mmCIF file of C-alpha atoms in Angstrom:
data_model
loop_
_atom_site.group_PDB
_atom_site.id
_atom_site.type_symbol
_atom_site.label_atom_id
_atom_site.label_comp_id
_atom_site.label_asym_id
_atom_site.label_seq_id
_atom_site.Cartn_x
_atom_site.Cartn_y
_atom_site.Cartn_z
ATOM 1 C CA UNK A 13 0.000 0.000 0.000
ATOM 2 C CA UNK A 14 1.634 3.523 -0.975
ATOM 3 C CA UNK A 15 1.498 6.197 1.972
ATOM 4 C CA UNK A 16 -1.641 7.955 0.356
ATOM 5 C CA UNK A 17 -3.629 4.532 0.830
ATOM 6 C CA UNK A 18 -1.557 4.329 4.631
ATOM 7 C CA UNK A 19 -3.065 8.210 5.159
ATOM 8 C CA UNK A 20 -6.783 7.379 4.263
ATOM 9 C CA UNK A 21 -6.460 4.175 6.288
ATOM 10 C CA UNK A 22 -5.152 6.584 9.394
ATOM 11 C CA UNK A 23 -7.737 9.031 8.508
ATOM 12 C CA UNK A 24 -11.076 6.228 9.040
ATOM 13 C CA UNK A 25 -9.752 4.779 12.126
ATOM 14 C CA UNK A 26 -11.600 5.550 15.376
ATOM 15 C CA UNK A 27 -10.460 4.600 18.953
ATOM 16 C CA UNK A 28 -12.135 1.629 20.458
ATOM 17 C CA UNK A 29 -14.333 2.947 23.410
ATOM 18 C CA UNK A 30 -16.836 2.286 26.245
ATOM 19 C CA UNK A 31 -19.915 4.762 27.080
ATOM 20 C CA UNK A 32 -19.679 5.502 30.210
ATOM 21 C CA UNK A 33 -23.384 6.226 32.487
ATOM 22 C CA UNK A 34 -23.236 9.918 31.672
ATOM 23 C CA UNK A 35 -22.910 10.524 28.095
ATOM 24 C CA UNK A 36 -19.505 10.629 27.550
ATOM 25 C CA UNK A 37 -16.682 7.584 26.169
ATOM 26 C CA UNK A 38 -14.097 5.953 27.791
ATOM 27 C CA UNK A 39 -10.899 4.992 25.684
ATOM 28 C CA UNK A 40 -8.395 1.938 27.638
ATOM 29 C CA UNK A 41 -5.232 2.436 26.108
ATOM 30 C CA UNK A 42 -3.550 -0.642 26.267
ATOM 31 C CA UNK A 43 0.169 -0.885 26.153
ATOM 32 C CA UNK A 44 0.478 -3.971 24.588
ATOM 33 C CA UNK A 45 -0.444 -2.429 21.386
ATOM 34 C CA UNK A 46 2.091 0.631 20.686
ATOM 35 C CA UNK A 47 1.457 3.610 18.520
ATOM 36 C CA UNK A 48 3.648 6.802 17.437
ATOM 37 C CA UNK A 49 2.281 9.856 17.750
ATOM 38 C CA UNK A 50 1.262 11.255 14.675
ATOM 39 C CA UNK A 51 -1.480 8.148 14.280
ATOM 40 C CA UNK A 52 -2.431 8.860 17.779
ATOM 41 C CA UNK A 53 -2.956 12.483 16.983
ATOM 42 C CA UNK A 54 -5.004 11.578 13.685
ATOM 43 C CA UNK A 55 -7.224 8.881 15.135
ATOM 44 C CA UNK A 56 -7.992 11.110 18.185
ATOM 45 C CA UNK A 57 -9.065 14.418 15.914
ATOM 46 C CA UNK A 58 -11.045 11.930 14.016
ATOM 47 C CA UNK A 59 -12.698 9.508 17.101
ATOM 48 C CA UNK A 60 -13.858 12.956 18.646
ATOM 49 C CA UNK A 61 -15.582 13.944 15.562
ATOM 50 C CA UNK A 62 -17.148 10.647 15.313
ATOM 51 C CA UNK A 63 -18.273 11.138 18.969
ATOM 52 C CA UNK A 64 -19.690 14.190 17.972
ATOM 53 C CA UNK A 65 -21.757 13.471 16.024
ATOM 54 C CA UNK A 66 -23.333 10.785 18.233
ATOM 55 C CA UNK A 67 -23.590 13.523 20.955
ATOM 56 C CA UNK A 68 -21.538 12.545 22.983
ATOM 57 C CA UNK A 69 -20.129 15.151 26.205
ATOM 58 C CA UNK A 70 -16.920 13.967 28.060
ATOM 59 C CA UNK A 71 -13.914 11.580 26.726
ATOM 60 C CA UNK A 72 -11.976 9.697 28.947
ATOM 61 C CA UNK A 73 -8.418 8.343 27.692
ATOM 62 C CA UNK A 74 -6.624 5.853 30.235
ATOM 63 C CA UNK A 75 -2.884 6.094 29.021
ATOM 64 C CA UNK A 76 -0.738 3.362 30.516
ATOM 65 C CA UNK A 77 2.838 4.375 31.540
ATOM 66 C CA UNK A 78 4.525 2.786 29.023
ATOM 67 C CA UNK A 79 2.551 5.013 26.272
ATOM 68 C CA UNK A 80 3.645 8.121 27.918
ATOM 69 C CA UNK A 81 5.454 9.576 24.673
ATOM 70 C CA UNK A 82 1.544 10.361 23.481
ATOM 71 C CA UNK A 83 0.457 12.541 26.255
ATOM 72 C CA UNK A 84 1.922 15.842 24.591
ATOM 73 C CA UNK A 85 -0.385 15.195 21.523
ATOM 74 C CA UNK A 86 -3.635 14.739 23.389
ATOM 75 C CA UNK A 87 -2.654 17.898 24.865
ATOM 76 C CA UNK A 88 -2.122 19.768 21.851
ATOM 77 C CA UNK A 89 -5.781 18.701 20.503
ATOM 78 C CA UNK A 90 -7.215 19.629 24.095
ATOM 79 C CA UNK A 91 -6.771 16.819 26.545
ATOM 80 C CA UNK A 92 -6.154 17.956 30.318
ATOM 81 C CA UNK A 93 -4.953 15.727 33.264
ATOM 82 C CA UNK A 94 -7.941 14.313 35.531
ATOM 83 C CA UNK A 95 -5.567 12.018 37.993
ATOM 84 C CA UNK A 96 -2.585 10.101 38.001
ATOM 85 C CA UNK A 97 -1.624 6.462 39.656
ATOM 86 C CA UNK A 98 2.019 4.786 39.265
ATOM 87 C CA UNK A 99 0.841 2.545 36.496
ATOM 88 C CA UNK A 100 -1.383 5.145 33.918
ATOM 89 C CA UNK A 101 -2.640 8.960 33.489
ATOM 90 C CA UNK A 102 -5.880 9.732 32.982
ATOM 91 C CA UNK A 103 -6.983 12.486 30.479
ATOM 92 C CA UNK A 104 -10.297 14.116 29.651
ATOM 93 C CA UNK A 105 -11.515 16.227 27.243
ATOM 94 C CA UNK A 106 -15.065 17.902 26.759
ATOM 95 C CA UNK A 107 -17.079 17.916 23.499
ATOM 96 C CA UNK A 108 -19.474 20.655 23.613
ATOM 97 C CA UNK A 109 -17.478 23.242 24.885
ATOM 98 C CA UNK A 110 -20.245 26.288 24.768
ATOM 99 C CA UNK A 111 -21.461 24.560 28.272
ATOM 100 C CA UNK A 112 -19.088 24.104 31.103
ATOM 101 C CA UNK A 113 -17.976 20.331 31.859
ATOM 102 C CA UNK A 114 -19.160 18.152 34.569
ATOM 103 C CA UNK A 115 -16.377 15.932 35.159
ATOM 104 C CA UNK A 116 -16.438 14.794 38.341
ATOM 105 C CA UNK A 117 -13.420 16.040 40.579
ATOM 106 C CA UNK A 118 -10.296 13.562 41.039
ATOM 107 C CA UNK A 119 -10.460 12.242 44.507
ATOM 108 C CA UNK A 120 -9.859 14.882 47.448
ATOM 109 C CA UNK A 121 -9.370 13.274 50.594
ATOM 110 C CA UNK A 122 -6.544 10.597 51.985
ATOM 111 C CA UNK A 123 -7.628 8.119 54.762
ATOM 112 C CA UNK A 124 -5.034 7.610 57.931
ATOM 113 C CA UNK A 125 -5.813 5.509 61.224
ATOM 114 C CA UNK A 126 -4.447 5.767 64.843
ATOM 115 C CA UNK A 127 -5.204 1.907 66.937
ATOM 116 C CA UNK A 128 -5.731 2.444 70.448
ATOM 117 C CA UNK A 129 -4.565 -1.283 71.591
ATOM 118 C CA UNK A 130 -5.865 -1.570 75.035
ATOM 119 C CA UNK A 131 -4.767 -5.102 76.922
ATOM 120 C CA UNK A 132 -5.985 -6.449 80.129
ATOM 121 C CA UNK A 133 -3.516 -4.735 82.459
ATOM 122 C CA UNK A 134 -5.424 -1.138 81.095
ATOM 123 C CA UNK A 135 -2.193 -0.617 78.974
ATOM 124 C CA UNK A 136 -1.621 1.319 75.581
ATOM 125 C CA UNK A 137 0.710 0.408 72.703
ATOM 126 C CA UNK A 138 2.548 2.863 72.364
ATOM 127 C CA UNK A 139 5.381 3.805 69.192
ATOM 128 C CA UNK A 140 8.151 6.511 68.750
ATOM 129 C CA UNK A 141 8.700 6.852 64.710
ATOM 130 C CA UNK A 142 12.395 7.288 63.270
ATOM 131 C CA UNK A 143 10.968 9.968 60.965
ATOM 132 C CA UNK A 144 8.309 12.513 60.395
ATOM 133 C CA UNK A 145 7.033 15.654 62.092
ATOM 134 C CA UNK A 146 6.763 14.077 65.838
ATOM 135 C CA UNK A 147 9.827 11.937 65.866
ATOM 136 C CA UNK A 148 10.820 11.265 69.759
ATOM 137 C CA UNK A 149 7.156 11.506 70.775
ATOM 138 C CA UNK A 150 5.721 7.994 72.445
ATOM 139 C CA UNK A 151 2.000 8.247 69.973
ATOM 140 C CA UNK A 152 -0.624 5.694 69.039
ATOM 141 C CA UNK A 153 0.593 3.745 65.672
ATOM 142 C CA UNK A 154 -0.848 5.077 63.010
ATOM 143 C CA UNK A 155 -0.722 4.738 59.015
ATOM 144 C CA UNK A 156 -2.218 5.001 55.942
ATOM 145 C CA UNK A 157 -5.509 3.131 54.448
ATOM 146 C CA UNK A 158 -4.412 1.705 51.080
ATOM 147 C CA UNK A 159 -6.560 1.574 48.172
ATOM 148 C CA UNK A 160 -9.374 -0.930 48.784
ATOM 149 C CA UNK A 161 -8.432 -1.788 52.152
ATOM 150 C CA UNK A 162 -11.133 -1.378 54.773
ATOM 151 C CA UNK A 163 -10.390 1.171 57.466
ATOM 152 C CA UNK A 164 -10.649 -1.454 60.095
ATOM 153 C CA UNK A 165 -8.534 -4.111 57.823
ATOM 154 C CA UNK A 166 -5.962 -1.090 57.941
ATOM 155 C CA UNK A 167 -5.450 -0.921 61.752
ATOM 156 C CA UNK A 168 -5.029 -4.077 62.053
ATOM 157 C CA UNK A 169 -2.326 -4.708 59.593
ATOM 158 C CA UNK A 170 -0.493 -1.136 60.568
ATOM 159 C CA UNK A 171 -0.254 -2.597 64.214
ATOM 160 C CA UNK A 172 1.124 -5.614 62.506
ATOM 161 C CA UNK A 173 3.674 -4.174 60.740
ATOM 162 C CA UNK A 174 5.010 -1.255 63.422
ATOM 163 C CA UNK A 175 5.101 -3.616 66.496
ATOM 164 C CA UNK A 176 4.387 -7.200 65.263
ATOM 165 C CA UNK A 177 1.001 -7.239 67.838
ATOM 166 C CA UNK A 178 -1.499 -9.194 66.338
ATOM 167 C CA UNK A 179 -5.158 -7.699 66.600
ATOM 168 C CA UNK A 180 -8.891 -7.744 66.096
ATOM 169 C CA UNK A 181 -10.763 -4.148 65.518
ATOM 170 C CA UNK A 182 -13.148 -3.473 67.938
ATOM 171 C CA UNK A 183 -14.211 0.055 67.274
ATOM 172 C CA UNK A 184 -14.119 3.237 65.705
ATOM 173 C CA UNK A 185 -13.767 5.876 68.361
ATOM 174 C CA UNK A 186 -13.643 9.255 66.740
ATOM 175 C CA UNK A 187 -12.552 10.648 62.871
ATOM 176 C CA UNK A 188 -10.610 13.837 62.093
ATOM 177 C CA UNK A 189 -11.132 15.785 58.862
ATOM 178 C CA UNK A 190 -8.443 18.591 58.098
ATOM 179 C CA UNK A 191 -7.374 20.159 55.041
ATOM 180 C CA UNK A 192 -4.304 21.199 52.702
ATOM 181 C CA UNK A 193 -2.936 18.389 54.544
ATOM 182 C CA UNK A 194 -0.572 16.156 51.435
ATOM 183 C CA UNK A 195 0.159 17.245 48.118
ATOM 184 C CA UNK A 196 -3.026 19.573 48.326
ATOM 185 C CA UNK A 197 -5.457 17.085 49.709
ATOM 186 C CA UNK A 198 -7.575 16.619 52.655
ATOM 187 C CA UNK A 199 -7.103 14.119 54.969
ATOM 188 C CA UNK A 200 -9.481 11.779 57.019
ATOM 189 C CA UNK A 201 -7.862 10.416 60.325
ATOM 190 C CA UNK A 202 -9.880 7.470 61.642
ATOM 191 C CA UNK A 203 -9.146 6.341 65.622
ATOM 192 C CA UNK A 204 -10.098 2.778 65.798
ATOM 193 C CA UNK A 205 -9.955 0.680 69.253
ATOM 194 C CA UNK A 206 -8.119 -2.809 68.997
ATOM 195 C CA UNK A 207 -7.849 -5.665 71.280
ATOM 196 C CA UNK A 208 -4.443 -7.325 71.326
ATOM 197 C CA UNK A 209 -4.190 -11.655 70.605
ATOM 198 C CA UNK A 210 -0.370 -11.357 71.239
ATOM 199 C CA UNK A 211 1.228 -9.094 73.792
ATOM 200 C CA UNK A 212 4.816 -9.727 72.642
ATOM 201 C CA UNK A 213 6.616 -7.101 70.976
ATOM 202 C CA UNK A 214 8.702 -7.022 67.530
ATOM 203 C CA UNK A 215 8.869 -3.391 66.174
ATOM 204 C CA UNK A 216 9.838 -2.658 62.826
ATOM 205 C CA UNK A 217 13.026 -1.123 62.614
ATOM 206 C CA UNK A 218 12.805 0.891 59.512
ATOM 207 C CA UNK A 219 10.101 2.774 60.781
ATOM 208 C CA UNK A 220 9.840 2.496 64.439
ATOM 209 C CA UNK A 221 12.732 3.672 67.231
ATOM 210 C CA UNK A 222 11.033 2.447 70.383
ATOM 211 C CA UNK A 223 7.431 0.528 71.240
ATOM 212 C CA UNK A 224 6.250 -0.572 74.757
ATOM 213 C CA UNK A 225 3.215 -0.736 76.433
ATOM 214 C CA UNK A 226 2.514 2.357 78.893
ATOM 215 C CA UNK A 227 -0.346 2.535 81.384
ATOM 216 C CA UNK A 228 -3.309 4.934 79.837
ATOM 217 C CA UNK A 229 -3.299 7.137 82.123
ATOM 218 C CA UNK A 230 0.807 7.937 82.101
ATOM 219 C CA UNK A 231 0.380 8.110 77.885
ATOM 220 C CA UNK A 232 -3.108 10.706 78.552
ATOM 221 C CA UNK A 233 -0.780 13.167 80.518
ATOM 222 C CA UNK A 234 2.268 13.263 78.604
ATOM 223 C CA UNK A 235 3.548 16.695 78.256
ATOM 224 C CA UNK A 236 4.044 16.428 74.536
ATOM 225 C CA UNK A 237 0.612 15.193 73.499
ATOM 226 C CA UNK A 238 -0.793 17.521 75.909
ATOM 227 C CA UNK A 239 0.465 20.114 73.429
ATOM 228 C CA UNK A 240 -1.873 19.516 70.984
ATOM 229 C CA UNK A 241 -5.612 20.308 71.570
ATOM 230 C CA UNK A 242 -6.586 17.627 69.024
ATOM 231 C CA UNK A 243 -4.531 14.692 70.840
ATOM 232 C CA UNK A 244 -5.587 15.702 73.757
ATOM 233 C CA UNK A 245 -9.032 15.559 73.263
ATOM 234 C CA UNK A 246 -8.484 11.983 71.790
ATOM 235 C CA UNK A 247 -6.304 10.857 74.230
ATOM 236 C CA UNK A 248 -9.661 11.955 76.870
ATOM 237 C CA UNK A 249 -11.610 9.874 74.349
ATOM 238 C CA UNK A 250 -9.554 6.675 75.138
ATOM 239 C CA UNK A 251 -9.144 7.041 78.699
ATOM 240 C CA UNK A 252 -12.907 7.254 78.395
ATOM 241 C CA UNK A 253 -13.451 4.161 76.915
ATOM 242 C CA UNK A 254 -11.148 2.133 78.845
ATOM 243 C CA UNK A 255 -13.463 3.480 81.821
ATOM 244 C CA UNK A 256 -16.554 1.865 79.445
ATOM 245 C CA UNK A 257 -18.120 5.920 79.157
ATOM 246 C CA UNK A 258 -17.871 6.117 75.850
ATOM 247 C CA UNK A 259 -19.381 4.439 73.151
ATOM 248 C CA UNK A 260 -18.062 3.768 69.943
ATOM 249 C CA UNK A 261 -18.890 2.211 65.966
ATOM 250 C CA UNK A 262 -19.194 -1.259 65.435
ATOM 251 C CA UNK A 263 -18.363 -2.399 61.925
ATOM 252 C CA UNK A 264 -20.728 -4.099 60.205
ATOM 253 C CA UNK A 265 -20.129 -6.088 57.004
ATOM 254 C CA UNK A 266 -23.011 -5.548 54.649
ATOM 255 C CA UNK A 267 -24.317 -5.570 50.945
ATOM 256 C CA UNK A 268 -25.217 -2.368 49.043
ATOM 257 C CA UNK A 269 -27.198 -1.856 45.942
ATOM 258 C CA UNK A 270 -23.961 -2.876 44.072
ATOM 259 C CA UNK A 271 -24.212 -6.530 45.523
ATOM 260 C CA UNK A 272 -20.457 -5.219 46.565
ATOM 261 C CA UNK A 273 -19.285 -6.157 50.721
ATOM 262 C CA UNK A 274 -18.862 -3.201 52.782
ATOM 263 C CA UNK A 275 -18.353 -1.867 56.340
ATOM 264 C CA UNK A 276 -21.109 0.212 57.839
ATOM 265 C CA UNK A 277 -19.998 1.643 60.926
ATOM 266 C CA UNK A 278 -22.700 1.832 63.394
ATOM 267 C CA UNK A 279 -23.231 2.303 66.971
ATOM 268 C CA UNK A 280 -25.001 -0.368 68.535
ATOM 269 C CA UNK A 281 -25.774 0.996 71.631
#
């Protein structure tokens, strides 16, 4: 085939693509198949004038990593970043552009937990980190929820790792919502109550200095957490609890309209 035949070939493809449940297209890029830029340029101009036509609004375009090399050219015909993971980019791009989009915003908030582990004796578990803004300070462990982990799955395996305590949740005590907190985003703090199975401690030493267990009430009036209005207050919370005058969420696994499993957390009281 001579390059005019190559060009009209070019010219009638369209991307393969998904409608999505609000009028718009969703294009997988899939990096097992590579293209150069110039035919990704051609078959995008052309796939949004086919989408056009069919009235469609909003174009999504999931670009794997490994097809980075074609982001400048669905920027040049209009393309702007939604999000970003390790492993692709997402793009978007709005059709009728007399009325403003209605993308949905990328997600705003990241999800932390502090485990109050209470054992028998009325002692805390207790951590001093290597790194970070309270280095030093004897604190709660705490961490980060990863994606689709449940926020009392995430307690548990955060008191795992940092002190090698093995755990069942109990409850959620009290969240904390603040914002401008990482990279721009808000940040949800959940406080959940665990009871210890082992009482044996084996801290992680990339993360951790020091971990022990500390009677509640020496950890409620330390001079450092006392500091901080916020840990104070939540510190109050847990010496409440251990004193059973305070009532927290239960988690309840449950079905939604989805069919999908979830945690409802509910007090039961």
């Amino acid at each position: 085939m001579d390059s005019f035949g190559e060009a009209i070939d070019i010219k009638m493809e369209i991307f393969e693509a998904i409608e999505d449940n609000y009028g718009g297209v969703i294009v997988n890029m899939k990096k097992e198949e590579p293209m150069d830029s110039l035919k990704f340029h051609t078959m995008l101009r052309v796939s949004i004038s086919h989408w056009k036509l069919k009235g469609k609004k909003g174009v999504w375009i999931k670009l794997p990593i490994e097809l980075a090399h074609l982001v400048d050219a669905a920027v040049k015909e209009g393309f702007w970043y939604h999000h970003a993971e390790a492993t692709y980019l997402m793009l978007v791009y709005w059709i009728p552009h007399e009325i403003p989009h209605t993308f949905p915003a990328n997600a705003s908030h990241r999800v932390g937990i502090g485990a109050f582990v209470l054992n028998e004796q009325g002692q805390v578990l207790v951590v001093k980190e290597n790194s970070g803004k309270i280095t030093g300070t004897w604190k709660l462990p705490t961490g980060v929820v990863d994606e689709g982990e449940d926020i009392c799955m995430a307690a548990v395996r955060e008191v795992q790792e940092e002190t090698g305590i093995e755990t069942e949740f109990v409850e959620l005590l009290a969240f904390r919502q603040s914002h401008k907190s990482f990279f721009g985003k808000s940040d949800l703090f959940f406080i959940c109550m665990l009871k210890p199975l082992s009482f044996t401690i084996n801290k992680q030493d990339a993360e951790i200095e020091e971990a022990k267990w500390m009677q509640m009430e020496e950890y409620a009036s330390l001079s450092k957490l006392n500091q901080s209005e916020l840990s104070k207050i939540i510190a109050n919370i847990c010496v409440s609890k251990k004193e059973n005058q305070y009532a927290g969420f239960s988690a309840l696994l449950t079905t939604g309209h989805s069919a999908k499993k979830c945690y409802l957390y509910s007090n039961n009281i």
